[in-house]
XYZ file of N, CA and C in Angstrom:
267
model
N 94.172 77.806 73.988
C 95.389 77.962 74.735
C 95.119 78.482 76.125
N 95.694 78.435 76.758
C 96.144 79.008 78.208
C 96.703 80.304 78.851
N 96.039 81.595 79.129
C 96.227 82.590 78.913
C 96.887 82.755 80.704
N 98.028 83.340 80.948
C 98.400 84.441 82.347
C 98.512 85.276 82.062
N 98.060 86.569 83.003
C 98.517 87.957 82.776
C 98.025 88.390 84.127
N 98.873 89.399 84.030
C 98.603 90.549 85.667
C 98.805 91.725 85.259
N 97.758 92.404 86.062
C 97.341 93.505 85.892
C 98.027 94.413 86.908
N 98.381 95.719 86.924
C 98.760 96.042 87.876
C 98.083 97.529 88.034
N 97.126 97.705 89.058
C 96.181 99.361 89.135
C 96.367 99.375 90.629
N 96.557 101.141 89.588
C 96.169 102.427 90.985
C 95.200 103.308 90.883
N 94.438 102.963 92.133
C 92.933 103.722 92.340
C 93.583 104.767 93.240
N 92.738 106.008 92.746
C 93.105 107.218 93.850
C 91.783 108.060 93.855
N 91.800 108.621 94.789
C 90.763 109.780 94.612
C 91.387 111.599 94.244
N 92.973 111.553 94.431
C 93.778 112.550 94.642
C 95.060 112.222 94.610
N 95.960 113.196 94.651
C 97.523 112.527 94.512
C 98.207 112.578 95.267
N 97.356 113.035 96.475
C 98.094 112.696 98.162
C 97.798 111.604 98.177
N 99.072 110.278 98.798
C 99.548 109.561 98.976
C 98.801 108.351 99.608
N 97.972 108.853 100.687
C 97.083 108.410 101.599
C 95.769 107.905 100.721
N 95.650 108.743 99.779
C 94.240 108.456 98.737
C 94.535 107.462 97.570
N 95.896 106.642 97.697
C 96.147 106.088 96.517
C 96.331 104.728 96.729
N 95.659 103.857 95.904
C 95.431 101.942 96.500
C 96.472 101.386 95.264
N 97.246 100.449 95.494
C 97.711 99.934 94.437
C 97.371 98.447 94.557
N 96.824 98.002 93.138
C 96.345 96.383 93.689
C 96.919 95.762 92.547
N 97.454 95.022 92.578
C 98.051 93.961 91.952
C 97.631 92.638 91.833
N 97.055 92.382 90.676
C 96.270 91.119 90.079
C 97.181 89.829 89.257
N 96.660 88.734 89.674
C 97.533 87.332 89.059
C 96.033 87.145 88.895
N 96.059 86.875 87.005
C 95.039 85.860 86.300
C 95.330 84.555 86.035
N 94.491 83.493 85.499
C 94.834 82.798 84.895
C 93.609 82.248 83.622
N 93.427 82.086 82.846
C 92.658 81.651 82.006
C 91.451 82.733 82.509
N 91.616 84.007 82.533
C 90.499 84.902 83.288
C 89.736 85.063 84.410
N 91.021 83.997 84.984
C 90.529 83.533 86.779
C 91.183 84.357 87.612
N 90.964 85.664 88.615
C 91.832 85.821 89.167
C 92.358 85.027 90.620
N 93.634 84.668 90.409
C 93.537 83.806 91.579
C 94.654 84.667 92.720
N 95.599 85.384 92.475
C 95.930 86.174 93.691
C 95.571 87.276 93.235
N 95.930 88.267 94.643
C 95.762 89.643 94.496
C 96.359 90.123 95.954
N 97.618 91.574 95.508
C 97.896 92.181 96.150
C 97.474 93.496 96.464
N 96.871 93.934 97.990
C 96.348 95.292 97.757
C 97.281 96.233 99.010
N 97.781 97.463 98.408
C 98.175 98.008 99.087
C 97.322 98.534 100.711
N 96.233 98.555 100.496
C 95.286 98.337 101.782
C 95.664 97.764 102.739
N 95.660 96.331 102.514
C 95.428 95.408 103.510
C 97.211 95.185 103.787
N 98.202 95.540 102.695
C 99.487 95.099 102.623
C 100.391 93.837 102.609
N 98.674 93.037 102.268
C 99.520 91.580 101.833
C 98.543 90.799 100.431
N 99.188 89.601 100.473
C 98.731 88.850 99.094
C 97.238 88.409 99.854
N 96.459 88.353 98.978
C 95.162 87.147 99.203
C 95.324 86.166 98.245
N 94.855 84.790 97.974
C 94.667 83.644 97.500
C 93.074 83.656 97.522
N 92.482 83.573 96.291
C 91.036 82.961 95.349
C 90.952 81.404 95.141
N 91.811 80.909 94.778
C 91.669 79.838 94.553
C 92.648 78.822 95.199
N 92.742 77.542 94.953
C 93.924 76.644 96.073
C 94.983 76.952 95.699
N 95.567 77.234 94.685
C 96.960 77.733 94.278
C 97.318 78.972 94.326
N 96.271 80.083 94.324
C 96.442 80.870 94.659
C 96.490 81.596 96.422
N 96.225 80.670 97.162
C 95.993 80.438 98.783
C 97.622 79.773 99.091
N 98.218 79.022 98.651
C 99.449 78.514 98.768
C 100.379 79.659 98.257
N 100.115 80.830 96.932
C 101.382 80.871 96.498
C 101.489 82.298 97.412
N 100.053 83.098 97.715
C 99.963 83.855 99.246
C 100.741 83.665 100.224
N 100.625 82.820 100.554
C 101.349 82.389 102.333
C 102.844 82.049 101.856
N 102.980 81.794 100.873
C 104.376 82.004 100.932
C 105.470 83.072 100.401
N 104.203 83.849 99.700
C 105.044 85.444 99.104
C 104.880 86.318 100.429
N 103.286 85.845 101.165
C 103.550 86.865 102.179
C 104.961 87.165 103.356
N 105.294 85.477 103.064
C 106.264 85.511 104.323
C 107.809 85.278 103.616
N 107.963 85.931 103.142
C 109.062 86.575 101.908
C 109.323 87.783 101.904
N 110.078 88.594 103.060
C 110.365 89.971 103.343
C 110.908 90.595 102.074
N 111.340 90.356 101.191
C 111.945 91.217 99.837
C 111.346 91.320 99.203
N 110.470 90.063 98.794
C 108.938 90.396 98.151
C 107.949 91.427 98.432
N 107.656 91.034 99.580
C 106.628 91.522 100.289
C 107.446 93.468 100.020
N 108.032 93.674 101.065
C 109.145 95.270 101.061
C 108.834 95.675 99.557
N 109.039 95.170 98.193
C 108.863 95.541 97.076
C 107.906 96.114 96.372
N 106.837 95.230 96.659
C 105.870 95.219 96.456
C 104.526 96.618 97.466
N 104.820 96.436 98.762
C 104.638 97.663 99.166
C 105.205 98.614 98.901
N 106.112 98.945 98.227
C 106.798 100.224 97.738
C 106.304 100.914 96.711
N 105.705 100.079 95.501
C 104.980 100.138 94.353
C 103.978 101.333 94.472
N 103.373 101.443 95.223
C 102.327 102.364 96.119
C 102.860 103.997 95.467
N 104.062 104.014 96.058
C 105.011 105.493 96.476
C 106.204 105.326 95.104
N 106.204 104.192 94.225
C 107.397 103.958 93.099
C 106.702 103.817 92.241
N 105.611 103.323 92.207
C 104.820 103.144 90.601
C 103.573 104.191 90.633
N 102.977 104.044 91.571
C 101.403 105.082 91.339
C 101.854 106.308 91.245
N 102.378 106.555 92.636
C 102.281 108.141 92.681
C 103.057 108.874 91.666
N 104.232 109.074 90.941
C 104.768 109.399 90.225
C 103.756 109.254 89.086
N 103.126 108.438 88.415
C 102.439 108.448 87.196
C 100.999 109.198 87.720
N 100.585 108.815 89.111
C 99.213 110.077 89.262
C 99.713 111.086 88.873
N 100.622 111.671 89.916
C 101.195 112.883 89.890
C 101.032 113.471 88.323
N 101.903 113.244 87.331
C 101.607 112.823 85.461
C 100.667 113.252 85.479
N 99.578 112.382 86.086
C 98.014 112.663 85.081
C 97.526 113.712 85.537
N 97.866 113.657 86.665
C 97.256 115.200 87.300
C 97.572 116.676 86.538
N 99.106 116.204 86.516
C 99.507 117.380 85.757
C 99.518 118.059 84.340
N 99.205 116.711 83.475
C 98.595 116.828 82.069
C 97.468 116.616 81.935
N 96.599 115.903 82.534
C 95.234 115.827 82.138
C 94.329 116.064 82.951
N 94.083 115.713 83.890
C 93.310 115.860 84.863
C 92.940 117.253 85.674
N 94.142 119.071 85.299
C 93.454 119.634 85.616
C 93.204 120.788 84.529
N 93.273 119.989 83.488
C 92.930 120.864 82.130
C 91.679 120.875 82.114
């Protein structure tokens, strides 16, 4: 069969804000073919479909706005979490 899935990680070194990457992965059959990184603040394309479906999420302001938010709406709140239960026990 034919497997998709996306992954969605946050790398940090700390739980100030500035230290925290959120990258967002599109697989396909264990291919990754896009990827969003809060770094750079836009999509990349791996492969030809994944190069097409880039250039057009990039230039998709609601997308795009959403998706950079993830950063400060999904990581930090759950670092914050780990920090506070596990990480300085």
């Amino acid at each position: 069969g034919f497997i998709h899935y996306i992954l969605n990680r946050c790398l940090f070194n700390s739980s100030d804000l500035k230290d925290i990457e959120n990258i967002y992965s599109y697989y396909y059959n264990k291919e990754e073919f896009l990827r969003f990184s809060s770094s750079s603040g836009k999509f990349v394309g791996y492969t030809e479909f994944g190069v097409k479906t880039a250039e057009l999420t990039n230039n998709d302001p609601e997308k795009m706005s959403r998706r950079r938010a993830e950063k400060e709406t999904f990581c930090k709140p759950n670092i914050d979490n780990d920090y506070s239960t596990i990480l300085t026990k």
